[in-house]
PDB file of C-alpha atoms (C1' of nucleotides) in Angstrom:
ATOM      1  CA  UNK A  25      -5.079 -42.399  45.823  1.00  0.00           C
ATOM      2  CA  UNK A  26      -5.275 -39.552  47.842  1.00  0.00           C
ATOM      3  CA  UNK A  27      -3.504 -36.989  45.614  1.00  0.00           C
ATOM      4  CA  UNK A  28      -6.037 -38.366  42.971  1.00  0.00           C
ATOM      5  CA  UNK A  29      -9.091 -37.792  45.133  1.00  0.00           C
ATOM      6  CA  UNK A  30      -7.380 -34.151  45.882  1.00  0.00           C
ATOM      7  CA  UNK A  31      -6.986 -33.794  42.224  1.00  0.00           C
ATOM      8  CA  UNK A  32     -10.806 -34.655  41.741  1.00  0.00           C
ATOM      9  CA  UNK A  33     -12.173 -32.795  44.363  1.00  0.00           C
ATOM     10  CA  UNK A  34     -11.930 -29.712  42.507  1.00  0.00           C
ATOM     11  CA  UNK A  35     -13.079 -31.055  39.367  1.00  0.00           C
ATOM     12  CA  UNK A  36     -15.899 -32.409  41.429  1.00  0.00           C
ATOM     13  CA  UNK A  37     -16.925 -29.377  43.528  1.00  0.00           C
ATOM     14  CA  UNK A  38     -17.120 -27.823  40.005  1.00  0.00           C
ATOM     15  CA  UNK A  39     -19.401 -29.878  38.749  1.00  0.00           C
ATOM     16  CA  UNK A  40     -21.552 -29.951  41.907  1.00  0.00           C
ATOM     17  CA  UNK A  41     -24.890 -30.341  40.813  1.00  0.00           C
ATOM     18  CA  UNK A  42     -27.268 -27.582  41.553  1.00  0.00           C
ATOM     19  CA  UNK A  43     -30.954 -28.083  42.557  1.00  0.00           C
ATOM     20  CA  UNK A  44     -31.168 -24.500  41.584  1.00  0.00           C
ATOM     21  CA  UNK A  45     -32.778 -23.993  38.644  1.00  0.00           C
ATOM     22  CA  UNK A  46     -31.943 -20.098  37.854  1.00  0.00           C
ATOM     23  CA  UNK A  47     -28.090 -20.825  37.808  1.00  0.00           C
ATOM     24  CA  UNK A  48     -28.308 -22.935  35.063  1.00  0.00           C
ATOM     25  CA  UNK A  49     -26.332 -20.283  32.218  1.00  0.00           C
ATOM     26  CA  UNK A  50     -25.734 -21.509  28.878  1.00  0.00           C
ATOM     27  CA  UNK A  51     -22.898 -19.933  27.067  1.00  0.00           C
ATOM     28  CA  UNK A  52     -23.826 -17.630  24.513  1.00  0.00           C
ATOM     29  CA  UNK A  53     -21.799 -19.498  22.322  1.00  0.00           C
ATOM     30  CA  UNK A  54     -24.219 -22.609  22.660  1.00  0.00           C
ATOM     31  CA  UNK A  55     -26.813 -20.427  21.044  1.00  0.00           C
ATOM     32  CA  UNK A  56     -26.368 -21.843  17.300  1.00  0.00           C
ATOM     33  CA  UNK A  57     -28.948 -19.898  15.152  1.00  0.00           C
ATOM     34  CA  UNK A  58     -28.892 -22.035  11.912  1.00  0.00           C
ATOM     35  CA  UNK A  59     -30.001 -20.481   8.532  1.00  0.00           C
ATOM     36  CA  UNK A  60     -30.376 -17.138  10.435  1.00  0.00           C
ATOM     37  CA  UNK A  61     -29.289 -14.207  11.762  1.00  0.00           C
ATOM     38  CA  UNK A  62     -29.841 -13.799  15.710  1.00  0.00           C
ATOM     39  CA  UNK A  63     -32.128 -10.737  14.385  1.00  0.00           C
ATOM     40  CA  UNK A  64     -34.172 -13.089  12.914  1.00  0.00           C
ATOM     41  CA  UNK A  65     -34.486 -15.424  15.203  1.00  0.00           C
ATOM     42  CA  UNK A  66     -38.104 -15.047  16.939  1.00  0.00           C
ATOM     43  CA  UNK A  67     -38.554 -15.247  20.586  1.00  0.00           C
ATOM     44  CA  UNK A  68     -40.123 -18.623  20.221  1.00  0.00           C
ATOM     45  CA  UNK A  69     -36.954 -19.877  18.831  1.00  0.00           C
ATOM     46  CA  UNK A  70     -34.845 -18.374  21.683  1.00  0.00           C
ATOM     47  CA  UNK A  71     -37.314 -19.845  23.990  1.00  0.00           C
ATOM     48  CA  UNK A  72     -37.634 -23.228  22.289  1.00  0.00           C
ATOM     49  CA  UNK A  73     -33.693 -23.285  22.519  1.00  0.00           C
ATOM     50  CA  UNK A  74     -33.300 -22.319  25.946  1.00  0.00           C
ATOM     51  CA  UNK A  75     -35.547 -25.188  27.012  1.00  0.00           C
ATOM     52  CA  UNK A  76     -33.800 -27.632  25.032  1.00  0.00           C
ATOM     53  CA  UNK A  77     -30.490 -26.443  26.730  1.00  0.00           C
ATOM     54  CA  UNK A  78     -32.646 -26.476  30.020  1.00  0.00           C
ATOM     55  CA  UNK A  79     -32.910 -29.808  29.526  1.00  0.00           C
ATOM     56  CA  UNK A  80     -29.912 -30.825  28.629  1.00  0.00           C
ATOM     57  CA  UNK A  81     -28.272 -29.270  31.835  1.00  0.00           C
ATOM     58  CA  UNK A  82     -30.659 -31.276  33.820  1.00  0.00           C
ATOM     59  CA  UNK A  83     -29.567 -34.568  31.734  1.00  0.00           C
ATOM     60  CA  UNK A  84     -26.172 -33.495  33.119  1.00  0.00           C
ATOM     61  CA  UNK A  85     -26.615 -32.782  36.121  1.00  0.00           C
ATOM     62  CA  UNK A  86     -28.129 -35.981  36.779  1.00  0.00           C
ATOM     63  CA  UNK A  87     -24.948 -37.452  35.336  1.00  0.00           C
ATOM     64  CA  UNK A  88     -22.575 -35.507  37.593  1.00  0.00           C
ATOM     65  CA  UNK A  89     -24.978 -36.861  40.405  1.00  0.00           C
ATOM     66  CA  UNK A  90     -24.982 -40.423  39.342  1.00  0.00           C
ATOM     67  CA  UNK A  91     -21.128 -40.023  39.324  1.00  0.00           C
ATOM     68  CA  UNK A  92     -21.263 -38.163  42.750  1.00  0.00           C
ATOM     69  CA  UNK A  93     -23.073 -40.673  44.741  1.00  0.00           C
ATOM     70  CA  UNK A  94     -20.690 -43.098  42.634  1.00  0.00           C
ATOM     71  CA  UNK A  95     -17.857 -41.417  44.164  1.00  0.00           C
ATOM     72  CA  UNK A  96     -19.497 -41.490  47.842  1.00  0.00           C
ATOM     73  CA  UNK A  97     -20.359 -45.129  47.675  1.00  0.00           C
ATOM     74  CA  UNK A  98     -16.422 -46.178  46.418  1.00  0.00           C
ATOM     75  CA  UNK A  99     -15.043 -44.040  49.336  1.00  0.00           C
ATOM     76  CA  UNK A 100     -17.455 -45.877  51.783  1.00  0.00           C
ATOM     77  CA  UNK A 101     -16.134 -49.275  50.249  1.00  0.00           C
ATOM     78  CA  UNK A 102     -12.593 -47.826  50.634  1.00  0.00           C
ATOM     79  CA  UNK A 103     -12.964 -46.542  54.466  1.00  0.00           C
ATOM     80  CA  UNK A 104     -14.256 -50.466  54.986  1.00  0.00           C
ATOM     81  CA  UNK A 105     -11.661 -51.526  53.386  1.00  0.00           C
ATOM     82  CA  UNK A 106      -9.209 -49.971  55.241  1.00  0.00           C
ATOM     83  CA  UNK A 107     -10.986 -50.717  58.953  1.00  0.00           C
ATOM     84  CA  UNK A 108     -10.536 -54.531  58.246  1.00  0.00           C
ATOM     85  CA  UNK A 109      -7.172 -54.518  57.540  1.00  0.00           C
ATOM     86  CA  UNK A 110      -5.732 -56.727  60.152  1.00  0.00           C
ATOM     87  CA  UNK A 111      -4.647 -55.881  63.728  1.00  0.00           C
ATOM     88  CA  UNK A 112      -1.121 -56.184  63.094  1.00  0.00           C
ATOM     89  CA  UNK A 113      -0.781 -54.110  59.836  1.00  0.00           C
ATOM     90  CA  UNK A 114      -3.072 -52.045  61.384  1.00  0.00           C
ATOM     91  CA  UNK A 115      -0.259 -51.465  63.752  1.00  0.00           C
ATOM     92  CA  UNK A 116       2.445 -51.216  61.257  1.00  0.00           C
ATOM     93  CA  UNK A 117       0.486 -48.464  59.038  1.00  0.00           C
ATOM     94  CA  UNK A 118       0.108 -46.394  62.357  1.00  0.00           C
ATOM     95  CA  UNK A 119       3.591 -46.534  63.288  1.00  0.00           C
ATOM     96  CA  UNK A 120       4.358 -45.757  59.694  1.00  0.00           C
ATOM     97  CA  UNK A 121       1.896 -42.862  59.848  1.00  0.00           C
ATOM     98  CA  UNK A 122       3.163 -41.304  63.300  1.00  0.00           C
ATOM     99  CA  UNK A 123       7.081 -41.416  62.165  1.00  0.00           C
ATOM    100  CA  UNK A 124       6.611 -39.658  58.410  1.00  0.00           C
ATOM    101  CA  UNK A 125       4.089 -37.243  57.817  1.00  0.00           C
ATOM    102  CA  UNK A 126       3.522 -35.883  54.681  1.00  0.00           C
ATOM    103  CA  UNK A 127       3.133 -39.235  52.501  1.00  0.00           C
ATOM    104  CA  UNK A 128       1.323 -39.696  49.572  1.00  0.00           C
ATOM    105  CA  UNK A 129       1.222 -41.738  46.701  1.00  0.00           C
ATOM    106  CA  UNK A 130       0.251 -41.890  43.236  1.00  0.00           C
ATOM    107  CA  UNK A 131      -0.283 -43.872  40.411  1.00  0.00           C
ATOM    108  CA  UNK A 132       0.628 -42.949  37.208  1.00  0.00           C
ATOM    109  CA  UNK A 133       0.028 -45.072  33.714  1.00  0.00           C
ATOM    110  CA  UNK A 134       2.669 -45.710  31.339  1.00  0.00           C
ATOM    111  CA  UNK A 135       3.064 -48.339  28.559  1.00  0.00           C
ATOM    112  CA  UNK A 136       3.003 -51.644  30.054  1.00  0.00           C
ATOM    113  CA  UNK A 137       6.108 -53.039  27.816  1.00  0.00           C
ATOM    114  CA  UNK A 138       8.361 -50.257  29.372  1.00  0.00           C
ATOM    115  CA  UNK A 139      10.625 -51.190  31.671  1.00  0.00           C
ATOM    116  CA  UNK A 140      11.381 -47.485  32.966  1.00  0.00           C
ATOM    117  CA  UNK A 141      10.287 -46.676  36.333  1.00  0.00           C
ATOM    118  CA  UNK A 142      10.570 -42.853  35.864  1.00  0.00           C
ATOM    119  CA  UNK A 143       7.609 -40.918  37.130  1.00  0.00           C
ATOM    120  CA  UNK A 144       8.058 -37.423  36.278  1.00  0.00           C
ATOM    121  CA  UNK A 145       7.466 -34.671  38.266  1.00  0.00           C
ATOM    122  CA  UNK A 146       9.225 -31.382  38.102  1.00  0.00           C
ATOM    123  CA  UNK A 147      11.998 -32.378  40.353  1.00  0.00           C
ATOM    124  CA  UNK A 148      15.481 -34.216  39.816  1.00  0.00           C
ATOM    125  CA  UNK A 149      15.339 -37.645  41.787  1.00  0.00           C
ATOM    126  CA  UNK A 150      18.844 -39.551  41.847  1.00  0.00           C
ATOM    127  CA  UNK A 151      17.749 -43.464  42.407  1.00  0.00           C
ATOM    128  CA  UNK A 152      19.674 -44.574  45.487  1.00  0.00           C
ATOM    129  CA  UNK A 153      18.074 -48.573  45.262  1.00  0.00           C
ATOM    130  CA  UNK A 154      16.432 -51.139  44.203  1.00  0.00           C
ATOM    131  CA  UNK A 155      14.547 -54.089  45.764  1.00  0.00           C
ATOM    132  CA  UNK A 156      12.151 -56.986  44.964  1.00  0.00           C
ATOM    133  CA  UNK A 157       9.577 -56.764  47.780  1.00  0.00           C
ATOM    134  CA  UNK A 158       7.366 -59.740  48.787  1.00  0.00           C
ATOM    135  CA  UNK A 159       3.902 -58.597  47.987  1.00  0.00           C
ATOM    136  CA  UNK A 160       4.920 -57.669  44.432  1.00  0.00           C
ATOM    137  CA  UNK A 161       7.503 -59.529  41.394  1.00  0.00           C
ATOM    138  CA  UNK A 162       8.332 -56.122  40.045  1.00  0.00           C
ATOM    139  CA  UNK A 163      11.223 -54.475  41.894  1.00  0.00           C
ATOM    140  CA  UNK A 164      10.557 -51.052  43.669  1.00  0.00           C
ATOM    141  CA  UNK A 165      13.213 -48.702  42.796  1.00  0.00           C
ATOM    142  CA  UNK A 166      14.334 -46.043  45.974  1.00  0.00           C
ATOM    143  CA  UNK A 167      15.207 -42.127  44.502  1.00  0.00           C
ATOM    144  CA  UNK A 168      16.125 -39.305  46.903  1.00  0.00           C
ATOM    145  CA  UNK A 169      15.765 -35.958  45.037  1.00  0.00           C
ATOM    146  CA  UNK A 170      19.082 -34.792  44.113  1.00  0.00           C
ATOM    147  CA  UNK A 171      18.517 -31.170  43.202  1.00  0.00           C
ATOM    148  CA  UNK A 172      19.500 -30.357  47.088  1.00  0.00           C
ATOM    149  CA  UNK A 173      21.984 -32.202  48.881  1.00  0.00           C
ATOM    150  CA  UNK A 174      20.080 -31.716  52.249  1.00  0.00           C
ATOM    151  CA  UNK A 175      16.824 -32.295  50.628  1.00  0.00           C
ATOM    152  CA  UNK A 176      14.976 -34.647  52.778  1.00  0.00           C
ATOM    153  CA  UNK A 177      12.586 -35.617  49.946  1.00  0.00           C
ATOM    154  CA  UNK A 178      12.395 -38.853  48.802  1.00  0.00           C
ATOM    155  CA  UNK A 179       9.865 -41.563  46.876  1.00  0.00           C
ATOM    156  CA  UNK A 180       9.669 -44.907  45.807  1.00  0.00           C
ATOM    157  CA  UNK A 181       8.349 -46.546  42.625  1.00  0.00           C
ATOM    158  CA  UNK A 182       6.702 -49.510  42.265  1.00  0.00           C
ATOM    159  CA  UNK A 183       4.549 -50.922  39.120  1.00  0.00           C
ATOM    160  CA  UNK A 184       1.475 -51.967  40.109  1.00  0.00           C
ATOM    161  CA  UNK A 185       1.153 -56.008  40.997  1.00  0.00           C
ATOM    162  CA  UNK A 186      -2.562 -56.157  39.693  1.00  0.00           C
ATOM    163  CA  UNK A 187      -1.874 -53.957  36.675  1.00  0.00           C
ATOM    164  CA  UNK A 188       1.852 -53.764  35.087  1.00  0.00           C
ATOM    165  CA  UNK A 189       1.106 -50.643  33.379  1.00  0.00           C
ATOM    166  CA  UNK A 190       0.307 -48.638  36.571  1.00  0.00           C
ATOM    167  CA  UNK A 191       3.186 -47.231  38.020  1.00  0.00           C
ATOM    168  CA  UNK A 192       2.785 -46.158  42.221  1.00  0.00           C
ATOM    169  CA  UNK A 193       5.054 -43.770  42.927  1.00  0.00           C
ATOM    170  CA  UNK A 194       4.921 -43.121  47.192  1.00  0.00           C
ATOM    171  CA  UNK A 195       6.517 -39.675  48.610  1.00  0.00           C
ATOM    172  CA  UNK A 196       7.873 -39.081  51.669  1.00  0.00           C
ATOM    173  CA  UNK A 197       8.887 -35.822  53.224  1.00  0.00           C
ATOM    174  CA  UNK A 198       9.179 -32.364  51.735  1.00  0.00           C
ATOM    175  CA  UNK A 199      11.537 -30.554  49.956  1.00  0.00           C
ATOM    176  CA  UNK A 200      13.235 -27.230  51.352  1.00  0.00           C
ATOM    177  CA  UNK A 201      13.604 -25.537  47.778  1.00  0.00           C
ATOM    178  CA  UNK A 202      11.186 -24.730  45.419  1.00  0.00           C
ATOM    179  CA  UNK A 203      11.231 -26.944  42.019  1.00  0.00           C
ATOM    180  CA  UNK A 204      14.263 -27.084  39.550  1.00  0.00           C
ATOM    181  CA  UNK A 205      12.633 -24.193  37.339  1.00  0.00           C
ATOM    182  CA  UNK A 206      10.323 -21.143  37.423  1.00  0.00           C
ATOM    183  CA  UNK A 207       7.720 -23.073  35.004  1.00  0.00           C
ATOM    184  CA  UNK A 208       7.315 -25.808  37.428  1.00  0.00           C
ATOM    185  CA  UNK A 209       6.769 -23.007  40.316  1.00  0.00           C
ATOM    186  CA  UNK A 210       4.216 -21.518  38.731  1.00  0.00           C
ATOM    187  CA  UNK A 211       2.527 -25.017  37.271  1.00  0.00           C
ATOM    188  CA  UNK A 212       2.129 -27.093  40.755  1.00  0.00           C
ATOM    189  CA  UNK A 213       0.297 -29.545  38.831  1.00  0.00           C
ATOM    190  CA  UNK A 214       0.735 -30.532  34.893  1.00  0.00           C
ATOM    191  CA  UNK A 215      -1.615 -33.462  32.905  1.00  0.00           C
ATOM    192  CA  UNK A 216      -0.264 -35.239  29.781  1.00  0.00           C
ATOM    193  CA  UNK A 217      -3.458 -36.801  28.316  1.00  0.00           C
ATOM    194  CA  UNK A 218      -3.683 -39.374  24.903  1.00  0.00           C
ATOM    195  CA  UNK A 219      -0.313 -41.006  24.197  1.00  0.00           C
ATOM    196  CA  UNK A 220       0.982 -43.858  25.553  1.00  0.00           C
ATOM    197  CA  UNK A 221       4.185 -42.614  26.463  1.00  0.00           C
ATOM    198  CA  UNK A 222       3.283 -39.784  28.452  1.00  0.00           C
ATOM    199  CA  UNK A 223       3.834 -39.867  32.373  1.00  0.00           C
ATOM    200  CA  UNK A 224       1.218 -37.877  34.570  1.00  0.00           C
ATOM    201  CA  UNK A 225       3.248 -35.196  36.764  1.00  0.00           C
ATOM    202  CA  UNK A 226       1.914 -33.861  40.096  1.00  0.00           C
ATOM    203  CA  UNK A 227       3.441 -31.798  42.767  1.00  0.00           C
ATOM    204  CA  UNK A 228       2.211 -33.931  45.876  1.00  0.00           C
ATOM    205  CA  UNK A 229       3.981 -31.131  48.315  1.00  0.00           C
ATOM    206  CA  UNK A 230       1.887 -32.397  51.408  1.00  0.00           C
ATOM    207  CA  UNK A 231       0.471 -28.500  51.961  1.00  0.00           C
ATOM    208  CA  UNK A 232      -1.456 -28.421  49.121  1.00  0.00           C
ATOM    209  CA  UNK A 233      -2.133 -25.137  47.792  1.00  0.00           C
ATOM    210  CA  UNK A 234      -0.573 -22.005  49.426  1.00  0.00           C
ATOM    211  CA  UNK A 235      -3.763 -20.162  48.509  1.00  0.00           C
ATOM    212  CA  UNK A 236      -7.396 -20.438  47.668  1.00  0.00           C
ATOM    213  CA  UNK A 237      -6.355 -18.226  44.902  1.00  0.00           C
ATOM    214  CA  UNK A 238      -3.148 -21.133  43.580  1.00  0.00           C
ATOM    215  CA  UNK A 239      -6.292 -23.440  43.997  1.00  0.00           C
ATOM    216  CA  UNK A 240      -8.224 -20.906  41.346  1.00  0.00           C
ATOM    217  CA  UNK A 241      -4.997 -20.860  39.111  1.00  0.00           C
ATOM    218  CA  UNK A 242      -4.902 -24.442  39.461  1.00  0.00           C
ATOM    219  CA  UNK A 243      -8.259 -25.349  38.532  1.00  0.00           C
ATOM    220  CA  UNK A 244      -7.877 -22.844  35.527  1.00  0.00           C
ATOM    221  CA  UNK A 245      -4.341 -23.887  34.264  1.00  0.00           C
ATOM    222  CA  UNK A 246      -5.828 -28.082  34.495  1.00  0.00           C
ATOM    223  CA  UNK A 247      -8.929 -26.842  32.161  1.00  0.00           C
ATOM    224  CA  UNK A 248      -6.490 -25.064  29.928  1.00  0.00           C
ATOM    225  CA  UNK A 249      -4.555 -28.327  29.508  1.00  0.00           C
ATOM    226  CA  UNK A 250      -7.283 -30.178  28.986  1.00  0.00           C
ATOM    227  CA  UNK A 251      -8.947 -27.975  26.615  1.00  0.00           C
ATOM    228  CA  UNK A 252      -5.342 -28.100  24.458  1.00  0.00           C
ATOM    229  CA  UNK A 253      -5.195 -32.097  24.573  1.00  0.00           C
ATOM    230  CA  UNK A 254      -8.442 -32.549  23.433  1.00  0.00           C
ATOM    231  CA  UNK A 255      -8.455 -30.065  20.590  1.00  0.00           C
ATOM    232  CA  UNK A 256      -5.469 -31.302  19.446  1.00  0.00           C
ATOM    233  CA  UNK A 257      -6.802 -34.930  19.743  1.00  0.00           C
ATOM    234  CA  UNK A 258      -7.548 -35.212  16.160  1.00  0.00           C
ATOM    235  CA  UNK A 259     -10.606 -37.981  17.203  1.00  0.00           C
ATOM    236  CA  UNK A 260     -11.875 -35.865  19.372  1.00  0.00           C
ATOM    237  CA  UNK A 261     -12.056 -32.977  17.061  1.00  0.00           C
ATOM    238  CA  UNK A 262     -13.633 -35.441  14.423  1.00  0.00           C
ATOM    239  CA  UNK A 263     -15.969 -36.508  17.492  1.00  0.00           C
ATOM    240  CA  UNK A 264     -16.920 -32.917  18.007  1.00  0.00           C
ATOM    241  CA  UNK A 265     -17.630 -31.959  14.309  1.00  0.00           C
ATOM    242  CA  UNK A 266     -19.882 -35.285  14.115  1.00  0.00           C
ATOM    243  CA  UNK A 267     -21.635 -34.115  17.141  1.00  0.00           C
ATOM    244  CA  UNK A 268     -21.954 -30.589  16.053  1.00  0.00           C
ATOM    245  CA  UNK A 269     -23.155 -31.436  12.338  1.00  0.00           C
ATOM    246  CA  UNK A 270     -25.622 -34.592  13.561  1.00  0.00           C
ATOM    247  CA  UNK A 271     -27.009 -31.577  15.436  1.00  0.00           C
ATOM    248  CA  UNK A 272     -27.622 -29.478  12.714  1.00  0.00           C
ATOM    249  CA  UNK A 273     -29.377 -31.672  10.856  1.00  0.00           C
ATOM    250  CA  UNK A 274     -31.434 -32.636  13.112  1.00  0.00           C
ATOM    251  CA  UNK A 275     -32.508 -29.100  13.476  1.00  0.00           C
ATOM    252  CA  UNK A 276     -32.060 -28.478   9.968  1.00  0.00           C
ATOM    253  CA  UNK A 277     -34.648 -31.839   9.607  1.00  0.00           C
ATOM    254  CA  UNK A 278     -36.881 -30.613  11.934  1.00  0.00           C
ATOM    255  CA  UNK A 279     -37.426 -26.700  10.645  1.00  0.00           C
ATOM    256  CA  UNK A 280     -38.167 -28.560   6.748  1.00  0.00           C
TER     257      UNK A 280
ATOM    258  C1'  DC O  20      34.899 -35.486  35.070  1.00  0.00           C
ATOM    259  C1'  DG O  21      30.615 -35.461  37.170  1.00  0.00           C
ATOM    260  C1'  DC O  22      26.414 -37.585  37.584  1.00  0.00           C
ATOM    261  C1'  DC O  23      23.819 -41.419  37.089  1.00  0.00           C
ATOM    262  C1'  DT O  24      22.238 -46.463  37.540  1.00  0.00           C
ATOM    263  C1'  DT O  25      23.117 -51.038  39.068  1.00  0.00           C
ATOM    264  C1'  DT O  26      23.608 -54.376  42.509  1.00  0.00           C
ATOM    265  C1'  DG O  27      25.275 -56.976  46.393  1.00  0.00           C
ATOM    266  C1'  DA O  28      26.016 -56.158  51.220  1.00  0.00           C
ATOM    267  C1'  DC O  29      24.620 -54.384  55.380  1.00  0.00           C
ATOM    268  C1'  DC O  30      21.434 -52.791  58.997  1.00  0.00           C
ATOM    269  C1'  DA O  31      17.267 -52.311  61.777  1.00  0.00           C
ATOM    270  C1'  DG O  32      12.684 -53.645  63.004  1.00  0.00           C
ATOM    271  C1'  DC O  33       9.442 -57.135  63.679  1.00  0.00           C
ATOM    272  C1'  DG O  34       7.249 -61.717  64.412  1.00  0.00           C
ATOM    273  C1'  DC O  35       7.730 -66.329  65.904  1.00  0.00           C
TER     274       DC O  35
ATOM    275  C1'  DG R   2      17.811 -65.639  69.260  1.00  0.00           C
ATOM    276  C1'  DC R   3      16.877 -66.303  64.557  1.00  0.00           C
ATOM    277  C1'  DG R   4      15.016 -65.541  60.164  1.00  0.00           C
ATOM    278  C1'  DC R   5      12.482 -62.531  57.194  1.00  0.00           C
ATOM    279  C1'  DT R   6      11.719 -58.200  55.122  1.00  0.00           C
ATOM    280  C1'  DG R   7      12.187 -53.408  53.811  1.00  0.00           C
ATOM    281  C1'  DG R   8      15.294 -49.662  53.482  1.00  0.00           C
ATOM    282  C1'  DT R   9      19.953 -47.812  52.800  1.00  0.00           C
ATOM    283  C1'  DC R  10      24.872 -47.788  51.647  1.00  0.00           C
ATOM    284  C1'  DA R  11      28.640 -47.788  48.675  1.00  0.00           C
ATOM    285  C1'  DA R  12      31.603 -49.591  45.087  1.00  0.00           C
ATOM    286  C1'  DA R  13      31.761 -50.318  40.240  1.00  0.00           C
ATOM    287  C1'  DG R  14      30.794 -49.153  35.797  1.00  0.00           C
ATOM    288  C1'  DG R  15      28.270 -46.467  32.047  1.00  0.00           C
ATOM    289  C1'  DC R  16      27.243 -42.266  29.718  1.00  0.00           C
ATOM    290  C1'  DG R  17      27.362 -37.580  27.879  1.00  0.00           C
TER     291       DG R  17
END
DNA sequence: CGCCTTTGACCAGCGC
DNA sequence: GCGCTGGTCAAAGGCG
């Protein structure tokens, strides 16, 4: 949950809506001129389009908002959540919290009629155990990574008890070398998005970022990925071109 | 042959 | 003290 909120934050902050009227840019490359050259196009055009895209960006940013105070109000549900737990697991998850730093967890969605409990992330785990715990039928497996021998890193799997095709995957400690390969050092963080069989891979290294500027490469390197999976989502393209031509009719219909 | 998973046994902590 | 539970160990066997 956590390294999910961390992995929104970002996306969130970059979306941050803005009451400020003058920062609202559209890309040049929004600026369709249909049946005409940009010489042609008059000033009232330009104008006519820059209001339209005016309001567009407002239309969004009221989205982003929307989801925003969605956000706000889920965490305050959350916080509650997690102050009426009772005394004695209260206890428990302090105790648990004061002996291992550095925990977090994720979930990670994989086709529910797999019975692989691999969550992949950069690193080579060797599973040490297996148990059936009491809160939950499906068994959580126990890895310790196994590209050190003294690495203290370690994580458990577990599919999720209300949904089977949610895998949580918990980590506990760090490791004391950097990941397996130089890709995975320079990609902290990498998204599979669209098939079934893909596994979500995050580096959960409890520091974060070294750097505001990894953060920047981050942020850049998780558009990038997401740009490539949804061009090459052949629905999404088709989605797009719908979108795109639907628009230019309409324009096209309102000019005649 | 080395590395991995599987699985039953063992251990420690906690509540009653 | 006893039972329950979660976490770990280690032997056995599979696989490339």
């Amino acid at each position: 949950m956590s390294s999910f909120i961390r992995l929104l934050g970002p996306l969130i902050l970059a979306f941050e809506p803005s009451m400020d009227s003058e920062r609202i840019n559209p890309s040049p490359s929004l600026a369709l001129s249909i049946g005409r050259s940009p010489d042609q196009a008059s000033n009232g055009d330009l104008e006519a389009k820059l209001n339209e895209l005016s309001e567009e960006n407002k239309r969004l940013n009221e989205m982003v908002k929307a989801v925003y105070s969605n956000h706000t109000a889920l965490h305050h549900q959350l916080m509650e959540l997690t102050n009426s737990v009772p005394p004695a697991e209260k206890r428990k998850r302090k105790r648990m919290c004061a002996n291992m730093t550095g925990i977090y967890t994720t979930s990670v969605r994989i086709d529910a009629s797999s019975s692989s409990l691999v969550v992949r992330d950069g690193y080579h785990w060797r599973k040490y155990g297996q148990k059936v715990t009491k809160d939950n039928p499906s068994p959580r497996a126990y890895f310790r990574c196994s590209f050190a021998p003294s690495c203290p890193a370690k994580k458990k799997v577990q599919r999720s008890a209300e949904d089977s095709s949610v895998l949580i995957a918990t980590y506990e400690g760090e490791h004391n070398h950097d990941p397996p390969t130089a890709r995975d050092k320079s990609l902290p963080c990498f998204v599979s998005l669209g098939s079934s069989d893909s596994a979500v891979a995050l580096d959960l290294r409890p520091h974060g970022f070294g750097s505001e500027v990894e953060c920047v490469e981050f942020q850049r390197i998780l558009a990038e990925k997401m740009a490539s999976s949804l061009t090459q989502d052949p629905s999404f393209a088709e989605a797009l071109a719908s979108a795109i031509s639907g628009r230019m009719f309409q324009r096209l219909h309102a000019q005649s």
